[in-house]
Amino acid sequence: MNDSPLITARDLVLKHNDRSLLDHATLGIHEGDRIGLVGRNGAGKSTFLRILTGDLAPDEGEIIRRRDLITGYLPQNFELDPKSTVLAAVREGARFVFNLIHQFETLPGHTRRHDDLEEQINRLDGWTLDSRIRTALNQLDCPADERLIEGLSGGERRRVALARALVSHPDLLILDEPTNHLDTASVEWITEFLASYSGALLVVTHDRYFLDSVANRIVELRNGIFEPYEGNYTDYLVQRAEKLASEEQVEHKRQMFLRRELDWVRRRPKAQTSKSKVRLDRFFEIEGDAPPDSESEMELVIPPPPQLGNRIVDLTGVSIEFAGRALFSDLDFSLSPRDRIGITGRNGLGKTTLLRLILGQLAPTRGDVKIGQLTRFNYVDQDRLQLREDRTVLEEVSDGTEFVQWGESKLSLRAYLKRFLFTDDRITTRVEHLSGGERSRLLLARILKQGGNLLILDEPTNDLDLPTLRVLEEALLSFPGCVLLVSHDRYFLNRVCTGILAFEGDARVVQSVGNFDDYLVQKNRRITPSAIPAAVPTGAKGGAPSAKPVSATAAGPKGRKLNFKEQRELEGMEASIHECEARIGELEALFAEPDFHQTHRHRTTELNAELDAGRARLELLFRRWEELEALRVPSGA
């Protein structure tokens, strides 16, 4: 790493509404730095990026830039010329490189200026610029080149703006929430792009998998100052936990000292010796020290849901077509109690359409959608709800009532809002004066109070800070109803999901058991010829490569007969299926017991995992049995 920084923010001070966002904050960015800037929503991260790029001036302090520093910037709230085409908007991000090339091509050769321009263009990799633009447009799934910006959706505009920021290969790339509204494949491409990117990077993102993959430093903006941590996001979590534990230990010792000295101060001898005066000064010095700032954690508890019935959601042979194009075909899908299903895949393949089918907002082209009589939806729309700026926090949530229905009892609105970190003074604050983080928490509070036993979330992680995301994950993990969620956040899908519904393109939807990483393993097995194992393990917790791939591979080569090992496997298959079904029945009966949560509350997670694994294994057994039967009795027989 070069000791000379590319850019330095020195002693920055910025106040907003009598609150210090930056309090003499200092940060230097060097060559080779891949910095992830984290902190609560409203802490001032995006504001700092605007100061760094010159869009905003601090109240005090200075920004020192290396001469000729080239910066690429994707702001959270970007602007694109509405009359521009997609291609022109992306090329605009590298206008200075195109200008250099134009100057180079118009100057006579063998001049000092000509040679200098050639050196600059080579340093910026300018001769491959058109190729890089085409790659970025394709990999980020941007709209067609000739489309006008004014006709694009918000997500499409963001992908165009991201491509514009990436293509110039700047010395310093500054990205504010780059993965919002991007599918998993696009995020993977950006991750690979940044792995080979030679410049420095400063990124604000809530995507923890992305941070783990690209960051070599994490800087937390906390109480107006920058706290650096070496390593990626996982390293940061470990180091921060150790730091907070150390702070708590120091504070505990301080309090113990004060208690001992306070007793001495109260019994202070009348004669003021020099020794007692020193001791007294020491007491008041330590008493004046501020304790470490404690951070309140949001207690996001979803209201207890009403009882689910035997049928929750059943889709049978469902197909949907628009303008002659099939989004998905012959989809069979059903929900079981406590299922948390993640829906993922490229944008435009039908994920939100599936949710609308389940909600009854759309009718299928073919097939049946049946909803249980006791199923109660709570739908969090991708565009969320609009907050009314002139109302207070309390008025936005109340809807004319003073209580939230909490199972069989009621919870006061003020107590409910305090769980979302709204203090008494903030509860009466108008929405227009809230920070970005407070707005997100208010939206969650307003939506989740509606209750329901089937929670449907469309891109729930967008715009939430990392602490809020962690609390949301814990709330979903403990939610006793069902959850359907559309997300591209790999970390979130891995933590929350018991199953994945993957839209893979060409009207193909694949169901798999487990989290997103499990799905990727199962997908690789499907692609590999040896995907189907020769034998199935017999334990109640045996894993499953896949549950219900809509497009399955053929059972085996035509005309091949069962070998001896397969024949023995088929003979024992019926007993294995009966054994598996019996164990699933035992577990389902256990969950149905009225006192289950009292008797088995310490084993709930373990029993759920065993039930999920049992169902997955049963599905695999049936698939394997069908494959072996197909070999035993050829289709032409």
XYZ file of C-alpha atoms in Angstrom:
637
model
C 0.000 0.000 0.000
C 1.270 3.468 -0.902
C 1.806 5.602 2.223
C 0.466 8.658 0.398
C -3.351 8.625 0.535
C -5.496 9.161 -2.543
C -7.851 11.324 -0.512
C -8.050 12.400 3.122
C -10.977 13.731 5.124
C -9.500 15.654 8.049
C -11.345 16.840 11.185
C -14.736 16.987 9.503
C -17.587 18.561 11.441
C -21.160 18.571 10.192
C -24.320 19.273 12.170
C -27.893 18.637 11.096
C -30.871 19.752 13.183
C -28.651 20.245 16.275
C -27.272 16.730 15.834
C -23.619 16.053 15.011
C -23.320 13.704 12.042
C -19.548 14.221 11.921
C -17.600 15.241 15.014
C -13.982 16.001 14.004
C -13.947 12.812 11.935
C -10.788 11.840 10.025
C -10.313 9.135 7.390
C -7.657 8.475 4.761
C -8.125 6.257 1.695
C -5.011 4.706 0.150
C -4.272 2.737 -2.994
C -5.414 -0.841 -2.567
C -8.038 0.042 0.054
C -11.370 -1.757 -0.264
C -13.350 -0.018 2.455
C -16.854 -0.946 3.525
C -18.444 2.004 5.344
C -21.064 0.804 7.814
C -23.249 2.363 10.489
C -26.876 2.853 11.375
C -29.207 4.536 8.911
C -29.094 8.247 9.626
C -25.523 8.052 10.983
C -24.285 10.189 8.057
C -22.703 7.659 5.665
C -24.261 9.012 2.455
C -23.677 12.569 3.679
C -19.973 11.791 4.106
C -19.784 10.420 0.557
C -21.274 13.679 -0.745
C -18.635 15.651 1.160
C -15.886 13.398 -0.190
C -17.003 13.955 -3.798
C -17.447 17.708 -3.396
C -21.262 17.728 -3.588
C -21.542 19.066 -0.034
C -19.341 21.302 2.125
C -18.694 20.435 5.794
C -19.141 22.981 8.586
C -15.469 22.499 9.505
C -12.534 20.437 8.275
C -11.021 19.797 4.858
C -10.792 17.259 2.039
C -7.301 16.754 0.604
C -7.160 15.023 -2.805
C -4.189 13.708 -4.720
C -3.581 15.765 -7.828
C -5.283 14.359 -10.959
C -7.344 11.933 -8.854
C -10.100 10.344 -10.970
C -13.205 9.383 -9.005
C -16.241 7.315 -10.029
C -19.366 7.840 -7.922
C -22.743 6.140 -7.666
C -24.875 8.178 -5.231
C -27.943 6.778 -3.547
C -30.050 9.470 -5.205
C -28.544 9.777 -8.678
C -29.636 11.800 -11.671
C -29.723 10.675 -15.309
C -30.747 12.806 -18.292
C -34.323 11.618 -18.988
C -33.925 12.311 -22.726
C -30.720 10.296 -22.993
C -30.564 6.715 -24.275
C -29.243 3.912 -22.083
C -26.009 3.615 -24.088
C -25.381 7.367 -24.079
C -25.974 7.569 -20.318
C -23.409 4.832 -19.625
C -20.854 6.351 -22.013
C -21.263 9.629 -20.132
C -19.525 7.994 -17.156
C -16.323 7.774 -19.200
C -16.665 11.059 -21.094
C -13.215 12.244 -19.955
C -11.640 9.060 -21.385
C -13.432 9.516 -24.723
C -12.239 13.138 -24.737
C -8.638 11.966 -24.254
C -9.006 9.482 -27.108
C -10.517 12.167 -29.342
C -7.619 14.552 -28.573
C -5.094 11.778 -29.194
C -6.600 10.930 -32.569
C -6.696 14.573 -33.745
C -3.120 15.477 -32.726
C -0.121 14.839 -34.983
C 2.021 11.931 -33.879
C 5.465 12.085 -32.257
C 4.700 15.127 -30.132
C 5.093 15.430 -26.356
C 1.333 15.987 -25.893
C 0.546 12.996 -28.132
C 2.815 10.750 -26.030
C 1.372 12.055 -22.754
C -2.170 11.346 -23.951
C -1.228 7.834 -25.021
C 0.264 7.174 -21.575
C -2.916 8.444 -19.866
C -5.188 6.363 -22.103
C -3.101 3.243 -21.467
C -3.216 3.861 -17.710
C -7.009 4.124 -17.882
C -7.263 1.067 -20.149
C -9.104 3.352 -22.552
C -8.627 1.252 -25.710
C -10.940 -1.453 -24.289
C -13.574 1.032 -23.128
C -16.266 0.103 -25.661
C -15.845 -3.575 -24.782
C -16.115 -2.801 -21.063
C -19.291 -0.793 -21.639
C -20.878 -3.670 -23.544
C -19.901 -6.149 -20.805
C -21.308 -3.949 -18.040
C -24.591 -3.420 -19.909
C -25.016 -7.151 -20.437
C -23.917 -8.364 -17.006
C -26.026 -5.813 -15.138
C -29.044 -6.751 -17.257
C -29.514 -3.154 -18.420
C -32.336 -2.276 -20.838
C -31.731 -2.077 -24.596
C -29.214 0.548 -25.770
C -31.807 2.710 -27.523
C -34.311 2.862 -24.624
C -34.832 6.349 -23.199
C -34.080 6.924 -19.507
C -37.477 8.564 -18.944
C -39.228 5.289 -19.805
C -37.253 3.105 -17.361
C -38.301 1.815 -13.945
C -36.405 2.819 -10.810
C -34.510 -0.474 -10.724
C -33.562 -0.204 -14.419
C -32.277 3.334 -13.908
C -30.157 2.198 -10.977
C -28.504 -0.526 -13.054
C -27.718 2.018 -15.786
C -26.263 4.424 -13.206
C -24.119 1.634 -11.744
C -22.788 0.710 -15.192
C -21.974 4.394 -15.764
C -19.935 4.507 -12.525
C -17.992 1.303 -13.260
C -16.901 1.701 -16.879
C -14.297 4.458 -16.481
C -11.949 2.425 -14.219
C -11.332 5.410 -11.869
C -8.569 5.637 -9.258
C -11.235 5.701 -6.534
C -14.667 4.135 -6.920
C -17.336 5.344 -4.476
C -20.554 3.319 -4.421
C -23.626 4.032 -2.290
C -25.861 0.926 -2.021
C -24.747 -0.546 -5.383
C -26.544 -3.893 -4.964
C -30.040 -2.493 -4.354
C -32.505 -3.772 -7.000
C -29.890 -6.120 -8.493
C -30.409 -9.861 -8.864
C -27.968 -12.408 -7.486
C -26.235 -12.984 -10.834
C -25.561 -9.243 -11.264
C -24.189 -8.995 -7.716
C -21.893 -11.946 -8.440
C -20.607 -10.179 -11.562
C -19.895 -6.931 -9.673
C -18.084 -8.937 -6.996
C -15.875 -10.581 -9.640
C -15.354 -7.225 -11.378
C -14.140 -5.604 -8.157
C -11.835 -8.560 -7.434
C -9.765 -7.604 -10.487
C -10.324 -3.845 -10.180
C -7.020 -2.045 -9.659
C -8.339 1.146 -8.018
C -9.433 1.860 -4.458
C -13.006 1.281 -3.356
C -15.293 2.935 -0.801
C -18.707 1.310 -0.598
C -21.796 1.779 1.545
C -23.974 -1.326 1.423
C -26.224 -3.493 3.579
C -25.269 -6.587 1.518
C -23.122 -8.536 3.992
C -22.128 -11.258 1.520
C -20.898 -8.500 -0.818
C -18.923 -6.882 2.021
C -17.392 -10.218 2.966
C -16.293 -10.720 -0.640
C -14.878 -7.284 -1.546
C -13.782 -5.436 1.616
C -10.338 -5.538 3.216
C -11.238 -2.813 5.738
C -14.480 -1.985 7.503
C -14.961 1.550 8.815
C -17.879 2.153 11.152
C -19.332 5.653 11.404
C -20.391 5.745 15.046
C -21.244 8.805 17.134
C -19.766 11.101 14.502
C -16.320 9.501 14.218
C -14.752 6.754 12.082
C -13.759 3.504 13.800
C -11.567 1.311 11.501
C -11.388 -2.493 11.556
C -9.037 -4.622 9.456
C -10.535 -7.395 7.320
C -13.961 -8.076 5.852
C -17.411 -7.934 7.436
C -17.036 -11.193 9.371
C -13.708 -9.995 10.808
C -15.389 -6.713 11.766
C -18.157 -8.505 13.689
C -15.586 -10.445 15.732
C -13.393 -7.409 16.447
C -16.339 -5.175 17.294
C -17.785 -7.717 19.720
C -14.399 -7.902 21.449
C -14.169 -4.102 21.571
C -17.646 -3.698 23.067
C -16.882 -6.379 25.647
C -13.682 -4.540 26.580
C -15.568 -1.243 26.883
C -18.126 -2.879 29.159
C -15.353 -4.298 31.349
C -13.659 -0.883 31.637
C -16.980 0.751 32.523
C -17.653 -1.934 35.140
C -14.286 -1.214 36.772
C -14.982 2.539 36.644
C -18.304 2.074 38.415
C -16.678 -0.148 41.068
C -14.028 2.526 41.695
C -16.649 5.261 41.970
C -18.696 3.262 44.457
C -15.631 2.675 46.669
C -14.474 6.272 46.450
C -17.949 7.673 46.978
C -18.061 6.040 50.372
C -14.688 7.635 51.202
C -15.823 11.056 49.901
C -18.882 10.950 52.151
C -16.663 10.081 55.140
C -13.967 12.554 54.051
C -11.679 13.659 56.919
C -11.887 17.292 57.930
C -8.182 17.897 57.579
C -7.327 18.350 53.882
C -3.994 16.585 53.528
C -2.256 16.638 50.167
C -2.901 12.886 49.849
C -6.644 13.213 50.434
C -6.812 16.140 47.994
C -5.136 14.044 45.256
C -7.568 11.251 45.956
C -10.509 13.645 45.804
C -9.300 15.126 42.497
C -8.933 11.612 41.127
C -12.527 10.800 42.108
C -13.999 13.846 40.373
C -11.814 13.234 37.306
C -13.084 9.660 36.870
C -16.626 10.670 37.760
C -16.512 13.195 34.932
C -15.486 10.590 32.363
C -18.362 9.719 30.058
C -19.368 6.050 30.002
C -19.151 4.268 26.623
C -22.087 5.062 24.394
C -24.562 2.222 24.516
C -26.531 1.451 21.383
C -30.156 0.500 21.744
C -31.121 -2.526 19.693
C -34.480 -2.593 17.977
C -36.779 -5.245 19.446
C -38.598 -6.229 16.285
C -41.183 -8.765 17.356
C -43.849 -9.653 14.806
C -47.358 -9.776 16.330
C -48.370 -13.386 17.160
C -50.247 -14.841 14.157
C -53.656 -16.545 14.178
C -53.703 -20.360 13.888
C -52.917 -21.837 10.465
C -55.138 -24.487 8.910
C -54.161 -27.771 7.242
C -54.077 -25.991 3.880
C -52.063 -22.777 3.656
C -51.301 -22.260 -0.056
C -51.509 -24.907 -2.803
C -50.550 -24.290 -6.437
C -51.254 -27.089 -8.908
C -50.041 -27.016 -12.519
C -49.932 -23.203 -12.494
C -48.757 -21.369 -15.611
C -48.713 -17.653 -16.356
C -48.205 -16.044 -19.754
C -48.006 -12.428 -20.884
C -48.137 -11.463 -24.562
C -47.461 -15.059 -25.583
C -44.416 -15.364 -23.309
C -44.472 -17.927 -20.495
C -43.047 -16.664 -17.204
C -43.381 -20.109 -15.644
C -45.230 -23.303 -16.535
C -46.815 -26.259 -14.684
C -45.667 -25.116 -11.263
C -46.686 -27.271 -8.290
C -46.026 -25.596 -4.966
C -47.410 -25.778 -1.447
C -46.582 -24.315 1.948
C -46.265 -26.200 5.229
C -46.333 -24.708 8.743
C -43.209 -22.672 9.638
C -41.923 -22.722 6.059
C -39.703 -19.755 5.211
C -39.319 -19.858 1.432
C -36.932 -17.543 -0.398
C -37.832 -16.644 -3.984
C -34.857 -15.648 -6.093
C -33.737 -15.229 -9.703
C -33.076 -12.548 -12.301
C -35.391 -9.562 -12.491
C -38.308 -9.903 -14.898
C -38.687 -13.692 -14.617
C -41.929 -13.613 -12.627
C -41.087 -13.535 -8.910
C -43.430 -10.665 -8.016
C -46.015 -12.095 -10.437
C -46.034 -15.312 -8.401
C -46.732 -13.326 -5.245
C -49.617 -11.545 -6.961
C -51.054 -14.923 -8.025
C -50.939 -16.174 -4.445
C -52.533 -12.943 -3.192
C -55.356 -13.287 -5.720
C -54.406 -10.108 -7.588
C -53.801 -12.120 -10.798
C -55.442 -15.206 -12.274
C -53.219 -17.978 -13.697
C -53.291 -18.754 -17.404
C -53.650 -22.424 -16.441
C -53.784 -24.355 -13.192
C -55.318 -23.860 -9.753
C -54.413 -21.639 -6.815
C -56.079 -22.649 -3.554
C -55.769 -20.672 -0.331
C -56.616 -22.116 3.084
C -59.642 -20.727 4.891
C -57.535 -19.730 7.903
C -54.699 -18.175 5.878
C -54.306 -14.445 6.560
C -51.876 -12.490 4.366
C -49.621 -9.645 5.431
C -47.975 -8.307 2.271
C -44.993 -5.937 2.306
C -44.929 -4.438 -1.183
C -41.633 -3.854 -3.023
C -42.434 -0.144 -3.293
C -43.536 -0.053 0.350
C -46.078 2.421 1.642
C -45.767 6.165 1.257
C -45.285 8.066 4.500
C -47.213 11.287 5.013
C -44.729 14.039 5.788
C -47.057 16.243 7.849
C -47.989 13.522 10.355
C -46.209 12.475 13.508
C -44.777 8.988 14.025
C -47.679 8.130 16.318
C -50.290 9.376 13.815
C -48.706 7.360 10.979
C -49.118 4.095 12.880
C -52.312 4.720 14.812
C -55.000 4.740 12.076
C -57.372 6.059 14.726
C -56.550 3.413 17.359
C -54.387 3.534 20.488
C -53.516 -0.159 20.598
C -51.994 -2.959 18.513
C -53.645 -6.387 18.630
C -51.028 -8.700 20.181
C -52.373 -12.233 20.043
C -55.195 -12.439 22.568
C -54.166 -9.173 24.244
C -53.438 -5.578 23.231
C -50.263 -3.506 23.270
C -50.274 0.291 23.483
C -48.997 2.085 20.395
C -46.319 3.881 22.395
C -44.993 0.589 23.810
C -45.122 -0.908 20.298
C -43.168 2.010 18.780
C -40.525 1.842 21.520
C -39.713 -1.663 20.268
C -38.723 0.041 17.017
C -36.366 2.441 18.874
C -38.688 5.460 18.908
C -38.198 7.382 22.148
C -40.981 9.498 23.650
C -39.770 12.677 21.943
C -39.368 10.969 18.538
C -42.850 9.419 18.741
C -44.309 12.933 18.527
C -41.878 14.076 15.791
C -43.246 14.791 12.308
C -42.215 12.402 9.553
C -40.521 15.166 7.557
C -37.891 15.488 10.323
C -37.017 11.765 10.521
C -33.721 10.284 9.353
C -33.579 7.598 6.669
C -33.200 4.870 9.300
C -36.153 6.153 11.309
C -38.296 6.174 8.168
C -37.436 2.529 7.471
C -38.267 1.527 11.030
C -41.545 3.459 10.890
C -42.544 1.665 7.687
C -41.806 -1.706 9.280
C -43.799 -0.778 12.370
C -46.752 0.348 10.271
C -46.765 -2.735 8.052
C -46.112 -5.436 10.647
C -48.854 -4.275 13.006
C -51.368 -5.633 10.499
C -50.655 -9.173 11.778
C -51.364 -12.239 9.609
C -50.035 -15.802 9.611
C -48.513 -15.729 6.107
C -45.976 -12.932 5.825
C -45.101 -12.060 2.198
C -42.075 -9.794 1.806
C -40.938 -8.407 -1.560
C -37.316 -7.187 -1.294
C -37.493 -6.546 2.481
C -33.761 -5.829 2.865
C -33.611 -2.759 0.613
C -32.836 0.437 2.556
C -32.473 -1.285 5.954
C -29.251 -0.797 7.898
C -27.225 -3.770 9.122
C -28.385 -3.736 12.771
C -32.031 -3.603 11.641
C -31.425 -6.428 9.169
C -30.032 -8.650 11.906
C -33.059 -7.978 14.103
C -35.456 -8.637 11.198
C -33.746 -11.985 10.608
C -34.160 -12.972 14.250
C -37.830 -11.945 14.164
C -38.495 -14.055 11.055
C -36.645 -17.049 12.524
C -38.903 -16.987 15.594
C -42.135 -16.211 13.670
C -44.503 -19.198 14.145
C -46.392 -18.566 10.890
C -45.173 -18.934 7.282
C -42.921 -16.569 5.346
C -42.572 -16.039 1.598
C -39.872 -13.559 0.661
C -38.347 -12.279 -2.571
C -34.722 -11.269 -2.076
C -31.347 -11.107 -3.806
C -29.515 -10.748 -0.492
C -27.553 -13.996 -0.252
C -26.597 -13.510 3.396
C -30.248 -12.880 4.314
C -31.465 -15.932 2.355
C -28.852 -18.111 4.026
C -29.824 -17.029 7.522
C -33.608 -17.137 7.181
C -34.766 -19.691 4.606
C -35.812 -23.320 4.956
C -36.351 -23.608 1.198
C -35.654 -21.800 -2.067
C -37.869 -21.248 -5.105
C -35.446 -20.298 -7.888
C -36.527 -18.709 -11.183
C -33.809 -19.906 -13.564
C -35.173 -18.574 -16.857
C -36.883 -20.242 -19.838
C -40.086 -20.574 -17.736
C -38.237 -22.950 -15.369
C -38.716 -22.752 -11.611
C -36.744 -25.047 -9.292
C -37.627 -25.839 -5.697
C -34.933 -26.882 -3.232
C -34.688 -27.610 0.472
C -32.392 -25.506 2.657
C -30.892 -22.043 2.256
C -29.413 -20.326 -0.795
C -25.990 -21.963 -0.518
C -27.726 -25.363 -0.358
C -29.608 -24.462 -3.547
C -26.346 -23.637 -5.343
C -24.882 -27.009 -4.327
C -28.023 -28.776 -5.535
C -27.985 -26.807 -8.785
C -24.417 -27.906 -9.462
C -25.411 -31.533 -8.820
C -28.258 -31.237 -11.318
C -25.874 -29.905 -13.944
C -23.312 -32.661 -13.254
C -24.151 -36.127 -14.741
C -23.386 -37.781 -11.371
C -25.980 -35.619 -9.629
C -28.184 -38.558 -8.535
C -26.517 -40.734 -5.882
C -26.453 -44.479 -6.197
C -27.820 -44.964 -2.698
C -29.810 -42.978 -0.208
C -28.555 -42.700 3.383
C -30.936 -44.027 6.005
C -30.954 -41.587 8.988
C -33.804 -39.297 9.860
C -31.534 -36.330 9.179
C -30.280 -37.441 5.759
C -29.789 -34.500 3.364
C -31.455 -33.964 0.009
C -29.869 -32.725 -3.195
C -33.136 -31.174 -4.365
C -36.814 -31.214 -3.603
C -38.823 -30.467 -6.722
C -36.897 -29.378 -9.773
C -39.532 -28.486 -12.356
C -37.109 -29.502 -15.065
C -35.603 -32.853 -14.068
C -32.998 -34.968 -15.813
C -33.947 -38.250 -17.457
C -33.910 -41.325 -15.242
C -31.170 -43.109 -17.096
C -29.865 -44.315 -20.468
C -32.501 -45.950 -22.636
C -32.460 -49.721 -22.494
C -30.134 -50.008 -19.455
C -31.188 -52.559 -16.833
C -30.819 -52.477 -13.080
C -27.492 -53.735 -11.807
C -27.271 -55.916 -8.686
C -26.652 -52.977 -6.334
C -29.609 -51.001 -7.747
C -31.863 -54.079 -7.523
C -31.065 -54.447 -3.808
C -31.628 -50.709 -3.331
C -35.071 -50.923 -4.980
C -36.048 -53.896 -2.826
C -35.356 -51.902 0.344
C -36.903 -48.668 -0.935
C -40.449 -49.320 0.284
C -39.287 -49.977 3.840
C -37.162 -46.816 3.803
C -40.150 -44.754 2.605
C -42.417 -46.194 5.316
C -39.781 -45.520 7.976
C -39.326 -41.926 6.811
C -43.099 -41.282 6.637
C -43.544 -42.695 10.144
C -40.919 -40.368 11.616
C -42.424 -37.349 9.818
C -45.827 -38.319 11.233
C -44.376 -38.517 14.753
C -42.808 -35.066 14.441
C -45.959 -33.483 12.970
C -48.026 -34.972 15.824
C -45.513 -33.578 18.303
C -45.836 -30.089 16.851
C -49.634 -30.372 17.007
C -49.658 -31.031 20.763
C -51.295 -28.105 22.669
C -48.406 -27.785 25.135
C -45.652 -28.241 22.542
C -44.015 -24.827 23.051
C -43.990 -25.253 26.820
C -42.661 -28.806 26.818
C -40.212 -28.644 23.906
C -39.313 -24.946 23.622
C -35.571 -25.676 24.022
C -35.654 -28.200 21.130
C -37.856 -26.251 18.692
C -35.036 -25.384 16.278
C -33.622 -28.930 16.380
C -37.038 -30.541 15.797
C -37.850 -28.146 12.951
C -34.548 -28.984 11.280
C -35.227 -32.722 11.655
C -38.734 -32.327 10.193
C -37.433 -30.321 7.217
C -34.674 -32.864 6.607
C -37.181 -35.727 6.851
C -39.481 -34.177 4.269
C -36.541 -33.515 1.977
C -35.332 -37.097 2.346
C -38.822 -38.445 1.630
C -38.959 -36.401 -1.562
C -35.577 -37.773 -2.594
C -36.660 -41.346 -1.818
C -39.713 -41.005 -4.029
C -37.628 -39.539 -6.859
C -35.071 -42.315 -6.566
C -37.811 -44.958 -6.452
C -39.333 -43.561 -9.679
C -35.915 -43.593 -11.366
C -35.237 -47.209 -10.387
C -38.746 -48.293 -11.424
C -38.217 -46.618 -14.811
C -35.079 -48.725 -15.282
C -36.763 -51.913 -14.078
C -39.759 -51.425 -16.386
C -38.583 -49.700 -19.613
C -41.037 -47.180 -21.110
C -41.511 -49.328 -24.187
C -42.430 -52.457 -22.208
